[in-house]
PDB file of C-alpha atoms in Angstrom:
ATOM      1  CA  ALA A   1     -70.657 117.363  64.773  1.00  0.00           C
ATOM      2  CA  PRO A   2     -68.751 114.161  64.157  1.00  0.00           C
ATOM      3  CA  GLY A   3     -65.305 114.073  65.856  1.00  0.00           C
ATOM      4  CA  VAL A   4     -66.194 116.795  68.369  1.00  0.00           C
ATOM      5  CA  PRO A   5     -66.181 115.444  71.970  1.00  0.00           C
ATOM      6  CA  THR A   6     -69.337 116.083  73.924  1.00  0.00           C
ATOM      7  CA  ALA A   7     -69.558 116.988  77.580  1.00  0.00           C
ATOM      8  CA  ASP A   8     -70.568 113.437  78.519  1.00  0.00           C
ATOM      9  CA  THR A   9     -67.591 111.995  76.683  1.00  0.00           C
ATOM     10  CA  SER A  10     -65.211 114.390  78.437  1.00  0.00           C
ATOM     11  CA  GLU A  11     -66.629 113.485  81.844  1.00  0.00           C
ATOM     12  CA  GLU A  12     -66.282 109.754  81.145  1.00  0.00           C
ATOM     13  CA  ALA A  13     -62.696 110.256  80.019  1.00  0.00           C
ATOM     14  CA  ALA A  14     -61.934 112.227  83.188  1.00  0.00           C
ATOM     15  CA  GLU A  15     -63.446 109.476  85.349  1.00  0.00           C
ATOM     16  CA  VAL A  16     -61.400 106.811  83.562  1.00  0.00           C
ATOM     17  CA  GLN A  17     -58.238 108.859  83.991  1.00  0.00           C
ATOM     18  CA  ALA A  18     -58.976 109.435  87.681  1.00  0.00           C
ATOM     19  CA  ASP A  19     -59.508 105.705  88.166  1.00  0.00           C
ATOM     20  CA  LEU A  20     -56.197 104.943  86.465  1.00  0.00           C
ATOM     21  CA  ASP A  21     -54.416 107.529  88.600  1.00  0.00           C
ATOM     22  CA  HIS A  22     -55.915 105.993  91.743  1.00  0.00           C
ATOM     23  CA  LYS A  23     -54.743 102.502  90.783  1.00  0.00           C
ATOM     24  CA  ALA A  24     -51.275 103.780  89.921  1.00  0.00           C
ATOM     25  CA  GLY A  25     -51.041 105.522  93.276  1.00  0.00           C
ATOM     26  CA  ARG A  26     -52.180 102.408  95.065  1.00  0.00           C
ATOM     27  CA  HIS A  27     -49.357 100.400  93.480  1.00  0.00           C
ATOM     28  CA  SER A  28     -46.712 103.085  93.947  1.00  0.00           C
ATOM     29  CA  SER A  29     -43.587 102.606  96.035  1.00  0.00           C
ATOM     30  CA  SER A  30     -44.881 104.715  98.916  1.00  0.00           C
ATOM     31  CA  PRO A  31     -45.785 102.499 101.909  1.00  0.00           C
ATOM     32  CA  SER A  32     -49.430 102.168 102.738  1.00  0.00           C
ATOM     33  CA  THR A  33     -50.973 102.145 106.191  1.00  0.00           C
ATOM     34  CA  LEU A  34     -51.177  98.358 106.010  1.00  0.00           C
ATOM     35  CA  ASP A  35     -47.458  98.105 105.220  1.00  0.00           C
ATOM     36  CA  ILE A  36     -46.538 100.340 108.155  1.00  0.00           C
ATOM     37  CA  ALA A  37     -48.839  98.416 110.492  1.00  0.00           C
ATOM     38  CA  GLY A  38     -47.300  95.114 109.381  1.00  0.00           C
ATOM     39  CA  PHE A  39     -43.796  96.457 109.962  1.00  0.00           C
ATOM     40  CA  VAL A  40     -44.674  97.686 113.461  1.00  0.00           C
ATOM     41  CA  ILE A  41     -46.350  94.395 114.416  1.00  0.00           C
ATOM     42  CA  SER A  42     -43.473  92.264 113.106  1.00  0.00           C
ATOM     43  CA  SER A  43     -40.941  94.494 114.900  1.00  0.00           C
ATOM     44  CA  CYS A  44     -42.826  94.117 118.189  1.00  0.00           C
ATOM     45  CA  ILE A  45     -42.930  90.333 117.799  1.00  0.00           C
ATOM     46  CA  ALA A  46     -39.205  90.222 116.989  1.00  0.00           C
ATOM     47  CA  ALA A  47     -38.364  92.428 120.001  1.00  0.00           C
ATOM     48  CA  PHE A  48     -40.507  90.286 122.310  1.00  0.00           C
ATOM     49  CA  PHE A  49     -38.828  87.061 121.198  1.00  0.00           C
ATOM     50  CA  ALA A  50     -35.358  88.632 121.348  1.00  0.00           C
ATOM     51  CA  ASP A  51     -35.948  89.716 124.945  1.00  0.00           C
ATOM     52  CA  LEU A  52     -37.252  86.254 125.845  1.00  0.00           C
ATOM     53  CA  TYR A  53     -34.293  84.571 124.113  1.00  0.00           C
ATOM     54  CA  LYS A  54     -31.801  86.795 125.903  1.00  0.00           C
ATOM     55  CA  ARG A  55     -33.269  86.067 129.347  1.00  0.00           C
ATOM     56  CA  GLN A  56     -33.732  82.339 128.827  1.00  0.00           C
ATOM     57  CA  VAL A  57     -30.672  81.518 126.708  1.00  0.00           C
ATOM     58  CA  VAL A  58     -28.000  84.202 126.361  1.00  0.00           C
ATOM     59  CA  SER A  59     -27.901  85.099 130.054  1.00  0.00           C
ATOM     60  CA  LYS A  60     -27.268  81.425 130.942  1.00  0.00           C
ATOM     61  CA  LEU A  61     -24.307  80.896 128.623  1.00  0.00           C
ATOM     62  CA  PRO A  62     -20.758  80.779 130.055  1.00  0.00           C
ATOM     63  CA  ARG A  63     -18.691  83.886 129.498  1.00  0.00           C
ATOM     64  CA  ASP A  64     -15.161  82.519 129.958  1.00  0.00           C
ATOM     65  CA  LYS A  65     -14.967  79.933 127.180  1.00  0.00           C
ATOM     66  CA  ILE A  66     -14.145  82.222 124.239  1.00  0.00           C
ATOM     67  CA  LEU A  67     -11.204  84.591 124.470  1.00  0.00           C
ATOM     68  CA  ILE A  68     -10.817  87.915 122.722  1.00  0.00           C
ATOM     69  CA  ALA A  69      -8.125  87.652 120.067  1.00  0.00           C
ATOM     70  CA  GLY A  70      -5.002  89.462 121.179  1.00  0.00           C
ATOM     71  CA  ASP A  71      -5.316  88.677 124.878  1.00  0.00           C
ATOM     72  CA  ALA A  72      -2.211  87.407 126.637  1.00  0.00           C
ATOM     73  CA  ALA A  73      -3.776  83.982 127.077  1.00  0.00           C
ATOM     74  CA  ASP A  74      -4.513  83.861 123.353  1.00  0.00           C
ATOM     75  CA  GLU A  75      -0.992  84.420 122.061  1.00  0.00           C
ATOM     76  CA  LEU A  76      -0.103  80.732 121.685  1.00  0.00           C
ATOM     77  CA  ARG A  77      -3.361  79.744 119.976  1.00  0.00           C
ATOM     78  CA  THR A  78      -3.144  78.964 116.267  1.00  0.00           C
ATOM     79  CA  LEU A  79      -5.983  79.314 113.781  1.00  0.00           C
ATOM     80  CA  ARG A  80      -7.624  76.054 112.765  1.00  0.00           C
ATOM     81  CA  TYR A  81      -9.911  75.003 109.935  1.00  0.00           C
ATOM     82  CA  ARG A  82     -13.659  75.112 110.424  1.00  0.00           C
ATOM     83  CA  GLU A  83     -14.957  71.628 111.136  1.00  0.00           C
ATOM     84  CA  ALA A  84     -18.663  72.452 110.831  1.00  0.00           C
ATOM     85  CA  GLY A  85     -20.004  72.332 107.291  1.00  0.00           C
ATOM     86  CA  LEU A  86     -22.296  74.899 105.715  1.00  0.00           C
ATOM     87  CA  PHE A  87     -25.304  72.568 105.829  1.00  0.00           C
ATOM     88  CA  ASP A  88     -24.583  70.908 109.166  1.00  0.00           C
ATOM     89  CA  CYS A  89     -27.332  72.960 110.781  1.00  0.00           C
ATOM     90  CA  PHE A  90     -29.868  70.713 109.025  1.00  0.00           C
ATOM     91  CA  ARG A  91     -28.710  67.927 111.329  1.00  0.00           C
ATOM     92  CA  GLU A  92     -29.799  70.009 114.313  1.00  0.00           C
ATOM     93  CA  PRO A  93     -33.516  70.821 113.936  1.00  0.00           C
ATOM     94  CA  SER A  94     -33.513  73.409 116.745  1.00  0.00           C
ATOM     95  CA  THR A  95     -30.569  75.331 115.316  1.00  0.00           C
ATOM     96  CA  CYS A  96     -32.082  75.128 111.828  1.00  0.00           C
ATOM     97  CA  ALA A  97     -35.402  76.507 113.101  1.00  0.00           C
ATOM     98  CA  TYR A  98     -33.725  79.378 114.955  1.00  0.00           C
ATOM     99  CA  ALA A  99     -31.573  80.250 111.927  1.00  0.00           C
ATOM    100  CA  CYS A 100     -34.517  80.281 109.505  1.00  0.00           C
ATOM    101  CA  LEU A 101     -37.154  81.950 111.695  1.00  0.00           C
ATOM    102  CA  CYS A 102     -35.105  84.350 113.828  1.00  0.00           C
ATOM    103  CA  GLY A 103     -31.682  84.574 112.238  1.00  0.00           C
ATOM    104  CA  PRO A 104     -30.758  88.066 113.539  1.00  0.00           C
ATOM    105  CA  THR A 105     -31.472  87.002 117.118  1.00  0.00           C
ATOM    106  CA  LEU A 106     -29.407  83.828 116.749  1.00  0.00           C
ATOM    107  CA  ALA A 107     -26.541  85.766 115.169  1.00  0.00           C
ATOM    108  CA  SER A 108     -26.698  88.255 118.047  1.00  0.00           C
ATOM    109  CA  LYS A 109     -26.272  85.360 120.473  1.00  0.00           C
ATOM    110  CA  ASN A 110     -23.180  84.278 118.539  1.00  0.00           C
ATOM    111  CA  TYR A 111     -21.623  87.733 118.576  1.00  0.00           C
ATOM    112  CA  SER A 112     -22.448  88.330 122.228  1.00  0.00           C
ATOM    113  CA  SER A 113     -21.065  84.979 123.376  1.00  0.00           C
ATOM    114  CA  GLY A 114     -18.040  85.399 121.090  1.00  0.00           C
ATOM    115  CA  LYS A 115     -17.252  88.812 122.617  1.00  0.00           C
ATOM    116  CA  VAL A 116     -17.673  90.633 119.325  1.00  0.00           C
ATOM    117  CA  LEU A 117     -20.662  92.888 120.065  1.00  0.00           C
ATOM    118  CA  ARG A 118     -23.219  93.051 122.845  1.00  0.00           C
ATOM    119  CA  PHE A 119     -26.534  91.338 122.281  1.00  0.00           C
ATOM    120  CA  TRP A 120     -28.906  94.308 121.960  1.00  0.00           C
ATOM    121  CA  PRO A 121     -26.766  96.518 119.675  1.00  0.00           C
ATOM    122  CA  SER A 122     -26.124  93.510 117.466  1.00  0.00           C
ATOM    123  CA  CYS A 123     -29.815  92.573 117.452  1.00  0.00           C
ATOM    124  CA  VAL A 124     -30.957  96.081 116.483  1.00  0.00           C
ATOM    125  CA  ILE A 125     -28.350  96.426 113.721  1.00  0.00           C
ATOM    126  CA  LEU A 126     -29.051  93.038 112.153  1.00  0.00           C
ATOM    127  CA  HIS A 127     -32.840  93.449 112.261  1.00  0.00           C
ATOM    128  CA  ALA A 128     -32.590  96.938 110.741  1.00  0.00           C
ATOM    129  CA  LEU A 129     -30.309  95.737 107.930  1.00  0.00           C
ATOM    130  CA  ALA A 130     -32.290  92.581 107.166  1.00  0.00           C
ATOM    131  CA  PRO A 131     -34.114  94.100 104.116  1.00  0.00           C
ATOM    132  CA  PHE A 132     -30.821  95.478 102.722  1.00  0.00           C
ATOM    133  CA  TYR A 133     -29.051  92.293 101.696  1.00  0.00           C
ATOM    134  CA  CYS A 134     -25.748  93.749 100.488  1.00  0.00           C
ATOM    135  CA  CYS A 135     -25.301  96.042 103.503  1.00  0.00           C
ATOM    136  CA  ASN A 136     -26.270  93.203 105.806  1.00  0.00           C
ATOM    137  CA  ALA A 137     -23.718  90.914 104.149  1.00  0.00           C
ATOM    138  CA  VAL A 138     -20.951  93.505 104.556  1.00  0.00           C
ATOM    139  CA  VAL A 139     -21.705  94.110 108.243  1.00  0.00           C
ATOM    140  CA  ARG A 140     -21.992  90.402 108.974  1.00  0.00           C
ATOM    141  CA  THR A 141     -18.709  89.729 107.182  1.00  0.00           C
ATOM    142  CA  VAL A 142     -16.917  92.189 109.458  1.00  0.00           C
ATOM    143  CA  LEU A 143     -18.535  90.892 112.651  1.00  0.00           C
ATOM    144  CA  SER A 144     -18.169  87.229 111.703  1.00  0.00           C
ATOM    145  CA  SER A 145     -14.482  87.722 110.892  1.00  0.00           C
ATOM    146  CA  ARG A 146     -13.934  88.966 114.438  1.00  0.00           C
ATOM    147  CA  LEU A 147     -15.974  86.058 115.797  1.00  0.00           C
ATOM    148  CA  LYS A 148     -13.866  83.484 113.937  1.00  0.00           C
ATOM    149  CA  ARG A 149     -10.668  85.153 115.102  1.00  0.00           C
ATOM    150  CA  ASN A 150     -11.834  85.056 118.725  1.00  0.00           C
ATOM    151  CA  MET A 151     -12.642  81.345 118.387  1.00  0.00           C
ATOM    152  CA  GLY A 152      -9.347  80.596 116.656  1.00  0.00           C
ATOM    153  CA  LEU A 153     -10.942  79.691 113.313  1.00  0.00           C
ATOM    154  CA  GLN A 154      -9.665  80.495 109.860  1.00  0.00           C
ATOM    155  CA  GLY A 155     -11.788  82.641 107.582  1.00  0.00           C
ATOM    156  CA  SER A 156     -11.798  84.364 104.216  1.00  0.00           C
ATOM    157  CA  PRO A 157     -13.559  87.772 104.014  1.00  0.00           C
ATOM    158  CA  LEU A 158     -14.464  87.291 100.348  1.00  0.00           C
ATOM    159  CA  LYS A 159     -15.874  83.818 100.928  1.00  0.00           C
ATOM    160  CA  ASP A 160     -17.692  84.978 104.049  1.00  0.00           C
ATOM    161  CA  PHE A 161     -19.285  87.840 102.123  1.00  0.00           C
ATOM    162  CA  PHE A 162     -20.737  85.545  99.448  1.00  0.00           C
ATOM    163  CA  LEU A 163     -21.941  83.063 102.068  1.00  0.00           C
ATOM    164  CA  ASN A 164     -23.684  85.857 103.973  1.00  0.00           C
ATOM    165  CA  LEU A 165     -25.166  87.160 100.739  1.00  0.00           C
ATOM    166  CA  CYS A 166     -26.386  83.881  99.263  1.00  0.00           C
ATOM    167  CA  CYS A 167     -26.645  81.384 102.161  1.00  0.00           C
ATOM    168  CA  LEU A 168     -27.349  83.584 105.173  1.00  0.00           C
ATOM    169  CA  PRO A 169     -29.483  81.188 107.303  1.00  0.00           C
ATOM    170  CA  CYS A 170     -27.060  78.299 106.765  1.00  0.00           C
ATOM    171  CA  GLU A 171     -24.053  80.441 107.671  1.00  0.00           C
ATOM    172  CA  VAL A 172     -25.761  81.779 110.811  1.00  0.00           C
ATOM    173  CA  GLY A 173     -26.650  78.227 111.845  1.00  0.00           C
ATOM    174  CA  ARG A 174     -23.104  77.084 111.157  1.00  0.00           C
ATOM    175  CA  GLU A 175     -21.680  79.823 113.376  1.00  0.00           C
ATOM    176  CA  SER A 176     -24.175  78.925 116.085  1.00  0.00           C
ATOM    177  CA  LEU A 177     -23.016  75.292 116.066  1.00  0.00           C
ATOM    178  CA  GLU A 178     -19.404  76.445 116.367  1.00  0.00           C
ATOM    179  CA  VAL A 179     -20.185  78.831 119.217  1.00  0.00           C
ATOM    180  CA  ASP A 180     -22.252  76.232 121.076  1.00  0.00           C
ATOM    181  CA  GLU A 181     -19.427  73.723 120.737  1.00  0.00           C
ATOM    182  CA  ALA A 182     -16.919  76.228 122.099  1.00  0.00           C
ATOM    183  CA  LEU A 183     -19.252  77.018 125.007  1.00  0.00           C
ATOM    184  CA  GLU A 184     -19.931  73.290 125.560  1.00  0.00           C
ATOM    185  CA  VAL A 185     -23.702  73.743 125.506  1.00  0.00           C
ATOM    186  CA  GLU A 186     -26.695  72.556 123.514  1.00  0.00           C
ATOM    187  CA  ILE A 187     -29.606  74.894 122.779  1.00  0.00           C
ATOM    188  CA  ARG A 188     -32.914  73.244 121.981  1.00  0.00           C
ATOM    189  CA  CYS A 189     -36.393  74.504 121.257  1.00  0.00           C
ATOM    190  CA  PHE A 190     -37.909  76.149 123.088  1.00  0.00           C
ATOM    191  CA  ASN A 191     -34.996  78.134 124.631  1.00  0.00           C
ATOM    192  CA  LYS A 192     -33.576  75.213 126.618  1.00  0.00           C
ATOM    193  CA  VAL A 193     -29.870  75.333 127.458  1.00  0.00           C
ATOM    194  CA  THR A 194     -28.065  72.132 128.417  1.00  0.00           C
ATOM    195  CA  SER A 195     -24.401  71.859 129.364  1.00  0.00           C
ATOM    196  CA  VAL A 196     -22.467  69.119 127.566  1.00  0.00           C
ATOM    197  CA  ALA A 197     -19.150  69.835 129.252  1.00  0.00           C
ATOM    198  CA  VAL A 198     -17.250  66.677 130.189  1.00  0.00           C
ATOM    199  CA  PRO A 199     -16.556  66.702 133.935  1.00  0.00           C
ATOM    200  CA  GLU A 200     -12.919  66.556 134.920  1.00  0.00           C
ATOM    201  CA  PRO A 201     -11.829  63.149 136.254  1.00  0.00           C
ATOM    202  CA  PRO A 202     -11.169  63.027 139.991  1.00  0.00           C
ATOM    203  CA  SER A 203      -7.582  63.536 140.987  1.00  0.00           C
ATOM    204  CA  SER A 204      -5.553  60.384 141.592  1.00  0.00           C
ATOM    205  CA  ARG A 205      -3.581  62.165 144.278  1.00  0.00           C
ATOM    206  CA  PRO A 206      -4.390  60.681 147.716  1.00  0.00           C
ATOM    207  CA  ALA A 207      -6.220  62.874 150.119  1.00  0.00           C
ATOM    208  CA  ASP A 208      -4.122  64.652 152.700  1.00  0.00           C
ATOM    209  CA  SER A 209      -4.465  62.691 155.933  1.00  0.00           C
ATOM    210  CA  GLY A 210      -2.473  65.127 157.978  1.00  0.00           C
ATOM    211  CA  TYR A 211       0.360  62.601 158.519  1.00  0.00           C
ATOM    212  CA  PHE A 212       3.917  63.755 157.928  1.00  0.00           C
ATOM    213  CA  PRO A 213       6.824  61.317 158.042  1.00  0.00           C
ATOM    214  CA  GLY A 214       8.922  61.898 161.138  1.00  0.00           C
ATOM    215  CA  ALA A 215       6.146  63.642 163.012  1.00  0.00           C
ATOM    216  CA  CYS A 216       5.535  62.522 166.560  1.00  0.00           C
ATOM    217  CA  PHE A 217       1.806  63.189 166.460  1.00  0.00           C
TER     218      PHE A 217
END
């Protein structure tokens, strides 16, 4: 009879509905095997480079250039304005490349050298928070505030938060330039550390010849 669905029509409708359900499930928020495999592979690559960067760069950096704020030797130091601009990292291709391609690792170098947080805990935290922009910005604001204080630089938590939220690679590169300047080093691709410290001039005091006025010998 007209209007009465037949068995064939019901089966076709069921197949169409099953196909729609399959497509909806494929585009659902649950991660697929390919997503999980991509995450594992990218994490392994990041861990490999971080280990290489630590052995070839971080372990060679001086440890006595930046003081922890509050130390006795730090009492007379006054906070100064930041001389490096937000986009100064573009003038240094190596720093720009590190900040854009492996920002968490570069930031971990800054925190480790600035005596804020050890390299590996910092690296794990920043890599884990990378997809969560707001949480990452909050954590980086706290850590970067301590870094600036240790280097004697002025900072604004509110401004730092928005920079970390909207201009993260540039801010990481800017901090790296400031840390490298404080450590008196240059870091170039690929993982080359060069000291730029100015050697102290030789003393003008004459060498001790062993002669004392009035001595008989």
